[in-house]
Amino acid sequence: MTQISASESVQPAPTSGEFWKLRLYVVGRTPRAVEAFANLKRICETHIPDCYDIEVVDLLENPRLAAEDQILAVPTLVRKLPEPLKKIIGDLSNEERVLVGLDLLPH
């Protein structure tokens, strides 16, 4: 696994006009769930503005979708589009980790 230090200058990968369909799995409106959504929204507005859709799935209301995406922990972000499907577990507070996980930064 490649580590990215804070001192490296890393440029985001071009998105070439792709549309991003993201699904954030949470359980209720816990502080961790609210923080994960806020972090995701900030990252999307900064790196892929106007070309993303975030669907928030509360597993208390719709547990069936968790089985469909094989969710084992929350919060979990699932990148549905562009393919391939990617998953990131946690509150999404580490922006570099999220960007690498979404392929917005080179690995």
Short mmCIF file of N, CA, C and O in Angstrom, two decimals:
data_model
loop_
_atom_site.label_atom_id
_atom_site.label_comp_id
_atom_site.label_asym_id
_atom_site.label_seq_id
_atom_site.Cartn_x
_atom_site.Cartn_y
_atom_site.Cartn_z
N MET A 1 0.84 -1.18 0.00
CA MET A 1 0.00 0.00 0.00
C MET A 1 0.89 1.24 0.00
O MET A 1 1.83 1.34 0.74
N THR A 2 0.58 2.18 -0.86
CA THR A 2 1.33 3.41 -0.97
C THR A 2 0.85 4.42 0.05
O THR A 2 -0.34 4.64 0.21
N GLN A 3 1.78 5.01 0.77
CA GLN A 3 1.45 6.05 1.74
C GLN A 3 1.69 7.41 1.10
O GLN A 3 2.65 7.60 0.37
N ILE A 4 0.84 8.35 1.39
CA ILE A 4 0.98 9.71 0.88
C ILE A 4 1.25 10.60 2.06
O ILE A 4 0.45 10.67 2.98
N SER A 5 2.39 11.24 2.07
CA SER A 5 2.70 12.14 3.18
C SER A 5 2.09 13.50 2.92
O SER A 5 1.80 13.87 1.79
N ALA A 6 1.88 14.23 4.00
CA ALA A 6 1.26 15.54 3.89
C ALA A 6 2.13 16.52 3.12
O ALA A 6 1.64 17.48 2.56
N SER A 7 3.44 16.26 3.06
CA SER A 7 4.33 17.20 2.39
C SER A 7 4.37 17.00 0.89
O SER A 7 4.85 17.86 0.17
N GLU A 8 3.88 15.88 0.38
CA GLU A 8 3.89 15.64 -1.05
C GLU A 8 2.83 16.51 -1.73
O GLU A 8 1.75 16.72 -1.21
N SER A 9 3.15 16.96 -2.89
CA SER A 9 2.19 17.70 -3.69
C SER A 9 1.50 16.72 -4.61
O SER A 9 2.11 16.16 -5.52
N VAL A 10 0.24 16.48 -4.37
CA VAL A 10 -0.51 15.51 -5.16
C VAL A 10 -1.65 16.23 -5.84
O VAL A 10 -2.43 16.92 -5.21
N GLN A 11 -1.73 16.07 -7.13
CA GLN A 11 -2.79 16.70 -7.89
C GLN A 11 -3.94 15.72 -8.07
O GLN A 11 -3.71 14.55 -8.33
N PRO A 12 -5.18 16.20 -7.94
CA PRO A 12 -6.31 15.30 -8.15
C PRO A 12 -6.31 14.77 -9.58
O PRO A 12 -5.91 15.44 -10.52
N ALA A 13 -6.77 13.51 -9.71
CA ALA A 13 -6.90 12.91 -11.03
C ALA A 13 -8.04 13.60 -11.77
O ALA A 13 -9.03 13.98 -11.17
N PRO A 14 -7.89 13.80 -13.04
CA PRO A 14 -8.99 14.42 -13.79
C PRO A 14 -10.21 13.53 -13.79
O PRO A 14 -10.08 12.31 -13.84
N THR A 15 -11.38 14.13 -13.71
CA THR A 15 -12.60 13.34 -13.68
C THR A 15 -13.21 13.20 -15.06
O THR A 15 -14.12 12.41 -15.24
N SER A 16 -12.73 13.93 -16.04
CA SER A 16 -13.17 13.87 -17.44
C SER A 16 -14.69 13.90 -17.58
O SER A 16 -15.26 13.18 -18.39
N GLY A 17 -15.34 14.72 -16.77
CA GLY A 17 -16.77 14.92 -16.92
C GLY A 17 -17.63 13.76 -16.48
O GLY A 17 -18.81 13.71 -16.83
N GLU A 18 -17.08 12.82 -15.73
CA GLU A 18 -17.87 11.67 -15.28
C GLU A 18 -18.88 12.10 -14.23
O GLU A 18 -18.65 13.03 -13.47
N PHE A 19 -20.01 11.39 -14.19
CA PHE A 19 -21.00 11.63 -13.15
C PHE A 19 -20.74 10.64 -12.02
O PHE A 19 -20.53 9.45 -12.25
N TRP A 20 -20.78 11.14 -10.79
CA TRP A 20 -20.48 10.33 -9.61
C TRP A 20 -21.76 10.05 -8.86
O TRP A 20 -22.46 10.98 -8.46
N LYS A 21 -22.06 8.78 -8.68
CA LYS A 21 -23.21 8.36 -7.89
C LYS A 21 -22.68 7.71 -6.62
O LYS A 21 -22.05 6.65 -6.68
N LEU A 22 -22.93 8.37 -5.49
CA LEU A 22 -22.39 7.93 -4.21
C LEU A 22 -23.53 7.60 -3.27
O LEU A 22 -24.55 8.28 -3.25
N ARG A 23 -23.34 6.55 -2.49
CA ARG A 23 -24.35 6.15 -1.50
C ARG A 23 -23.65 6.07 -0.14
O ARG A 23 -22.66 5.36 0.01
N LEU A 24 -24.18 6.81 0.83
CA LEU A 24 -23.62 6.82 2.18
C LEU A 24 -24.56 6.07 3.10
O LEU A 24 -25.72 6.47 3.28
N TYR A 25 -24.08 4.98 3.68
CA TYR A 25 -24.86 4.19 4.63
C TYR A 25 -24.60 4.69 6.04
O TYR A 25 -23.44 4.83 6.45
N VAL A 26 -25.68 4.97 6.78
CA VAL A 26 -25.59 5.41 8.17
C VAL A 26 -26.67 4.67 8.97
O VAL A 26 -27.55 4.02 8.40
N VAL A 27 -26.59 4.82 10.28
CA VAL A 27 -27.64 4.29 11.15
C VAL A 27 -28.11 5.46 12.00
O VAL A 27 -27.43 5.88 12.94
N GLY A 28 -29.25 6.04 11.64
CA GLY A 28 -29.80 7.17 12.37
C GLY A 28 -29.02 8.44 12.13
O GLY A 28 -28.11 8.49 11.30
N ARG A 29 -29.41 9.50 12.85
CA ARG A 29 -28.72 10.80 12.70
C ARG A 29 -27.75 10.99 13.86
O ARG A 29 -27.86 11.95 14.63
N THR A 30 -26.81 10.10 13.97
CA THR A 30 -25.80 10.18 15.01
C THR A 30 -24.79 11.27 14.64
O THR A 30 -24.67 11.64 13.45
N PRO A 31 -24.03 11.78 15.61
CA PRO A 31 -22.99 12.76 15.27
C PRO A 31 -22.01 12.24 14.23
O PRO A 31 -21.57 12.97 13.35
N ARG A 32 -21.67 10.96 14.31
CA ARG A 32 -20.73 10.37 13.35
C ARG A 32 -21.34 10.34 11.94
O ARG A 32 -20.66 10.60 10.95
N ALA A 33 -22.63 10.05 11.84
CA ALA A 33 -23.31 10.04 10.55
C ALA A 33 -23.37 11.45 9.96
O ALA A 33 -23.12 11.65 8.77
N VAL A 34 -23.70 12.42 10.79
CA VAL A 34 -23.78 13.81 10.33
C VAL A 34 -22.40 14.30 9.89
O VAL A 34 -22.26 14.95 8.86
N GLU A 35 -21.37 13.93 10.64
CA GLU A 35 -20.01 14.32 10.28
C GLU A 35 -19.58 13.67 8.96
O GLU A 35 -18.97 14.33 8.11
N ALA A 36 -19.91 12.40 8.79
CA ALA A 36 -19.55 11.72 7.54
C ALA A 36 -20.20 12.40 6.35
O ALA A 36 -19.56 12.62 5.31
N PHE A 37 -21.49 12.76 6.47
CA PHE A 37 -22.17 13.43 5.36
C PHE A 37 -21.55 14.79 5.08
O PHE A 37 -21.32 15.15 3.92
N ALA A 38 -21.27 15.55 6.13
CA ALA A 38 -20.66 16.89 5.95
C ALA A 38 -19.29 16.77 5.28
O ALA A 38 -18.96 17.55 4.37
N ASN A 39 -18.49 15.80 5.71
CA ASN A 39 -17.17 15.60 5.10
C ASN A 39 -17.30 15.21 3.63
O ASN A 39 -16.58 15.73 2.77
N LEU A 40 -18.22 14.31 3.35
CA LEU A 40 -18.42 13.87 1.96
C LEU A 40 -18.90 15.03 1.09
O LEU A 40 -18.39 15.23 -0.02
N LYS A 41 -19.85 15.80 1.57
CA LYS A 41 -20.38 16.94 0.81
C LYS A 41 -19.25 17.94 0.51
O LYS A 41 -19.13 18.43 -0.62
N ARG A 42 -18.41 18.22 1.52
CA ARG A 42 -17.30 19.16 1.33
C ARG A 42 -16.32 18.63 0.29
O ARG A 42 -15.88 19.38 -0.61
N ILE A 43 -15.98 17.37 0.36
CA ILE A 43 -15.03 16.77 -0.59
C ILE A 43 -15.61 16.81 -2.01
O ILE A 43 -14.91 17.17 -2.96
N CYS A 44 -16.88 16.49 -2.15
CA CYS A 44 -17.50 16.51 -3.48
C CYS A 44 -17.55 17.93 -4.04
O CYS A 44 -17.24 18.14 -5.22
N GLU A 45 -17.93 18.90 -3.22
CA GLU A 45 -17.99 20.29 -3.69
C GLU A 45 -16.62 20.80 -4.10
O GLU A 45 -16.50 21.61 -5.02
N THR A 46 -15.58 20.33 -3.44
CA THR A 46 -14.22 20.78 -3.74
C THR A 46 -13.65 20.10 -4.99
O THR A 46 -13.01 20.75 -5.81
N HIS A 47 -13.90 18.79 -5.14
CA HIS A 47 -13.19 18.03 -6.18
C HIS A 47 -14.04 17.61 -7.38
O HIS A 47 -13.49 17.38 -8.46
N ILE A 48 -15.35 17.48 -7.20
CA ILE A 48 -16.21 17.08 -8.32
C ILE A 48 -17.51 17.89 -8.28
O ILE A 48 -18.61 17.32 -8.30
N PRO A 49 -17.39 19.23 -8.23
CA PRO A 49 -18.61 20.05 -8.11
C PRO A 49 -19.55 19.85 -9.29
O PRO A 49 -19.12 19.66 -10.42
N ASP A 50 -20.83 19.85 -8.99
CA ASP A 50 -21.89 19.79 -10.01
C ASP A 50 -21.94 18.51 -10.82
O ASP A 50 -22.61 18.47 -11.85
N CYS A 51 -21.21 17.48 -10.42
CA CYS A 51 -21.29 16.23 -11.18
C CYS A 51 -21.35 15.03 -10.24
O CYS A 51 -20.70 14.01 -10.49
N TYR A 52 -22.11 15.17 -9.17
CA TYR A 52 -22.24 14.06 -8.24
C TYR A 52 -23.65 14.04 -7.65
O TYR A 52 -24.37 15.03 -7.65
N ASP A 53 -24.02 12.86 -7.17
CA ASP A 53 -25.27 12.67 -6.45
C ASP A 53 -24.97 11.84 -5.21
O ASP A 53 -24.31 10.81 -5.31
N ILE A 54 -25.41 12.32 -4.05
CA ILE A 54 -25.21 11.59 -2.81
C ILE A 54 -26.57 11.08 -2.34
O ILE A 54 -27.49 11.86 -2.14
N GLU A 55 -26.68 9.78 -2.19
CA GLU A 55 -27.87 9.17 -1.61
C GLU A 55 -27.50 8.71 -0.20
O GLU A 55 -26.55 7.94 -0.03
N VAL A 56 -28.22 9.17 0.80
CA VAL A 56 -27.98 8.74 2.17
C VAL A 56 -29.01 7.66 2.50
O VAL A 56 -30.21 7.87 2.37
N VAL A 57 -28.51 6.50 2.92
CA VAL A 57 -29.39 5.38 3.27
C VAL A 57 -29.28 5.14 4.77
O VAL A 57 -28.20 4.80 5.28
N ASP A 58 -30.39 5.37 5.47
CA ASP A 58 -30.44 5.09 6.91
C ASP A 58 -30.86 3.63 7.06
O ASP A 58 -31.97 3.26 6.69
N LEU A 59 -29.99 2.84 7.63
CA LEU A 59 -30.26 1.41 7.74
C LEU A 59 -31.37 1.10 8.73
O LEU A 59 -31.92 -0.01 8.71
N LEU A 60 -31.73 2.06 9.59
CA LEU A 60 -32.88 1.85 10.47
C LEU A 60 -34.17 1.85 9.65
O LEU A 60 -35.14 1.18 10.00
N GLU A 61 -34.17 2.59 8.55
CA GLU A 61 -35.36 2.70 7.70
C GLU A 61 -35.33 1.73 6.52
O GLU A 61 -36.38 1.36 6.01
N ASN A 62 -34.15 1.37 6.05
CA ASN A 62 -34.05 0.53 4.86
C ASN A 62 -32.90 -0.47 4.99
O ASN A 62 -31.90 -0.37 4.26
N PRO A 63 -33.02 -1.45 5.87
CA PRO A 63 -31.91 -2.40 6.08
C PRO A 63 -31.66 -3.33 4.89
O PRO A 63 -30.56 -3.87 4.76
N ARG A 64 -32.64 -3.50 4.01
CA ARG A 64 -32.48 -4.40 2.87
C ARG A 64 -31.33 -3.96 1.96
O ARG A 64 -30.60 -4.78 1.41
N LEU A 65 -31.14 -2.64 1.81
CA LEU A 65 -30.08 -2.16 0.92
C LEU A 65 -28.68 -2.51 1.44
O LEU A 65 -27.75 -2.62 0.65
N ALA A 66 -28.54 -2.67 2.74
CA ALA A 66 -27.23 -3.03 3.30
C ALA A 66 -26.79 -4.40 2.79
O ALA A 66 -25.62 -4.61 2.49
N ALA A 67 -27.73 -5.32 2.71
CA ALA A 67 -27.40 -6.66 2.20
C ALA A 67 -27.01 -6.59 0.73
O ALA A 67 -26.06 -7.25 0.30
N GLU A 68 -27.70 -5.74 -0.02
CA GLU A 68 -27.41 -5.60 -1.45
C GLU A 68 -25.97 -5.14 -1.70
O GLU A 68 -25.30 -5.64 -2.58
N ASP A 69 -25.50 -4.19 -0.88
CA ASP A 69 -24.14 -3.67 -1.05
C ASP A 69 -23.15 -4.31 -0.08
O ASP A 69 -22.01 -3.87 0.02
N GLN A 70 -23.59 -5.33 0.66
CA GLN A 70 -22.73 -6.06 1.60
C GLN A 70 -22.05 -5.11 2.59
O GLN A 70 -20.83 -5.11 2.74
N ILE A 71 -22.86 -4.32 3.27
CA ILE A 71 -22.36 -3.35 4.25
C ILE A 71 -22.17 -4.04 5.59
O ILE A 71 -23.10 -4.67 6.10
N LEU A 72 -20.98 -3.92 6.15
CA LEU A 72 -20.66 -4.57 7.42
C LEU A 72 -20.44 -3.57 8.55
O LEU A 72 -20.40 -3.96 9.72
N ALA A 73 -20.23 -2.29 8.22
CA ALA A 73 -19.98 -1.26 9.22
C ALA A 73 -20.57 0.04 8.71
O ALA A 73 -20.79 0.21 7.52
N VAL A 74 -20.83 0.96 9.62
CA VAL A 74 -21.32 2.28 9.24
C VAL A 74 -20.56 3.35 10.01
O VAL A 74 -20.12 3.09 11.12
N PRO A 75 -20.42 4.52 9.45
CA PRO A 75 -20.83 4.88 8.10
C PRO A 75 -19.93 4.24 7.04
O PRO A 75 -18.75 4.05 7.26
N THR A 76 -20.53 3.90 5.93
CA THR A 76 -19.79 3.38 4.78
C THR A 76 -20.23 4.13 3.54
O THR A 76 -21.41 4.30 3.28
N LEU A 77 -19.24 4.59 2.78
CA LEU A 77 -19.49 5.25 1.51
C LEU A 77 -19.29 4.23 0.40
O LEU A 77 -18.29 3.52 0.37
N VAL A 78 -20.26 4.15 -0.50
CA VAL A 78 -20.15 3.28 -1.66
C VAL A 78 -20.18 4.14 -2.91
O VAL A 78 -21.10 4.93 -3.10
N ARG A 79 -19.14 4.01 -3.72
CA ARG A 79 -19.12 4.68 -5.02
C ARG A 79 -19.77 3.73 -6.01
O ARG A 79 -19.22 2.69 -6.35
N LYS A 80 -20.96 4.09 -6.49
CA LYS A 80 -21.68 3.25 -7.45
C LYS A 80 -21.21 3.56 -8.88
O LYS A 80 -21.08 2.66 -9.69
N LEU A 81 -21.03 4.84 -9.16
CA LEU A 81 -20.52 5.30 -10.46
C LEU A 81 -19.50 6.40 -10.22
O LEU A 81 -19.68 7.20 -9.31
N PRO A 82 -18.48 6.50 -11.01
CA PRO A 82 -18.13 5.61 -12.11
C PRO A 82 -17.63 4.25 -11.58
O PRO A 82 -17.16 4.16 -10.45
N GLU A 83 -17.80 3.24 -12.38
CA GLU A 83 -17.34 1.91 -12.01
C GLU A 83 -15.82 1.89 -12.00
O GLU A 83 -15.19 2.67 -12.71
N PRO A 84 -15.17 1.03 -11.25
CA PRO A 84 -15.74 -0.04 -10.46
C PRO A 84 -16.26 0.47 -9.12
O PRO A 84 -15.88 1.55 -8.65
N LEU A 85 -17.12 -0.33 -8.50
CA LEU A 85 -17.67 -0.02 -7.20
C LEU A 85 -16.54 0.04 -6.17
O LEU A 85 -15.63 -0.78 -6.20
N LYS A 86 -16.60 1.05 -5.29
CA LYS A 86 -15.59 1.21 -4.24
C LYS A 86 -16.30 1.47 -2.93
O LYS A 86 -17.38 2.07 -2.91
N LYS A 87 -15.69 1.04 -1.82
CA LYS A 87 -16.26 1.27 -0.49
C LYS A 87 -15.22 1.89 0.41
O LYS A 87 -14.05 1.51 0.38
N ILE A 88 -15.67 2.85 1.22
CA ILE A 88 -14.81 3.49 2.20
C ILE A 88 -15.57 3.52 3.52
O ILE A 88 -16.68 4.04 3.59
N ILE A 89 -14.98 2.96 4.55
CA ILE A 89 -15.62 2.88 5.87
C ILE A 89 -15.06 3.98 6.76
O ILE A 89 -13.85 4.23 6.76
N GLY A 90 -15.93 4.65 7.50
CA GLY A 90 -15.49 5.65 8.48
C GLY A 90 -16.20 6.96 8.30
O GLY A 90 -17.13 7.09 7.49
N ASP A 91 -15.76 7.97 9.07
CA ASP A 91 -16.44 9.27 9.05
C ASP A 91 -15.95 10.18 7.92
O ASP A 91 -16.38 11.32 7.82
N LEU A 92 -15.05 9.69 7.09
CA LEU A 92 -14.56 10.40 5.90
C LEU A 92 -13.82 11.68 6.26
O LEU A 92 -13.75 12.61 5.47
N SER A 93 -13.27 11.74 7.47
CA SER A 93 -12.56 12.95 7.91
C SER A 93 -11.15 13.05 7.32
O SER A 93 -10.59 14.14 7.26
N ASN A 94 -10.58 11.93 6.89
CA ASN A 94 -9.26 11.95 6.27
C ASN A 94 -9.44 12.14 4.76
O ASN A 94 -9.68 11.19 4.01
N GLU A 95 -9.35 13.39 4.32
CA GLU A 95 -9.65 13.72 2.93
C GLU A 95 -8.76 12.98 1.95
O GLU A 95 -9.25 12.50 0.93
N GLU A 96 -7.47 12.87 2.24
CA GLU A 96 -6.57 12.17 1.31
C GLU A 96 -6.98 10.71 1.16
O GLU A 96 -6.98 10.16 0.05
N ARG A 97 -7.33 10.08 2.25
CA ARG A 97 -7.76 8.68 2.21
C ARG A 97 -9.03 8.52 1.37
O ARG A 97 -9.14 7.59 0.56
N VAL A 98 -9.94 9.46 1.53
CA VAL A 98 -11.19 9.41 0.75
C VAL A 98 -10.89 9.63 -0.74
O VAL A 98 -11.40 8.90 -1.59
N LEU A 99 -10.03 10.61 -1.04
CA LEU A 99 -9.71 10.89 -2.43
C LEU A 99 -9.02 9.71 -3.10
O LEU A 99 -9.30 9.38 -4.26
N VAL A 100 -8.11 9.06 -2.39
CA VAL A 100 -7.45 7.87 -2.93
C VAL A 100 -8.47 6.75 -3.11
O VAL A 100 -8.51 6.07 -4.14
N GLY A 101 -9.34 6.58 -2.11
CA GLY A 101 -10.36 5.53 -2.19
C GLY A 101 -11.33 5.73 -3.34
O GLY A 101 -11.82 4.77 -3.91
N LEU A 102 -11.59 6.98 -3.67
CA LEU A 102 -12.50 7.28 -4.78
C LEU A 102 -11.77 7.36 -6.12
O LEU A 102 -12.38 7.63 -7.14
N ASP A 103 -10.46 7.16 -6.11
CA ASP A 103 -9.63 7.29 -7.32
C ASP A 103 -9.58 8.72 -7.82
O ASP A 103 -9.42 8.97 -9.02
N LEU A 104 -9.71 9.69 -6.90
CA LEU A 104 -9.54 11.08 -7.28
C LEU A 104 -8.10 11.54 -7.07
O LEU A 104 -7.72 12.62 -7.50
N LEU A 105 -7.31 10.71 -6.40
CA LEU A 105 -5.87 10.91 -6.26
C LEU A 105 -5.20 9.63 -6.71
O LEU A 105 -5.73 8.54 -6.48
N PRO A 106 -4.02 9.76 -7.32
CA PRO A 106 -3.31 8.54 -7.72
C PRO A 106 -2.89 7.74 -6.48
O PRO A 106 -2.61 8.31 -5.44
N HIS A 107 -2.87 6.43 -6.63
CA HIS A 107 -2.48 5.53 -5.53
C HIS A 107 -0.99 5.55 -5.33
O HIS A 107 -0.23 5.76 -6.16
#
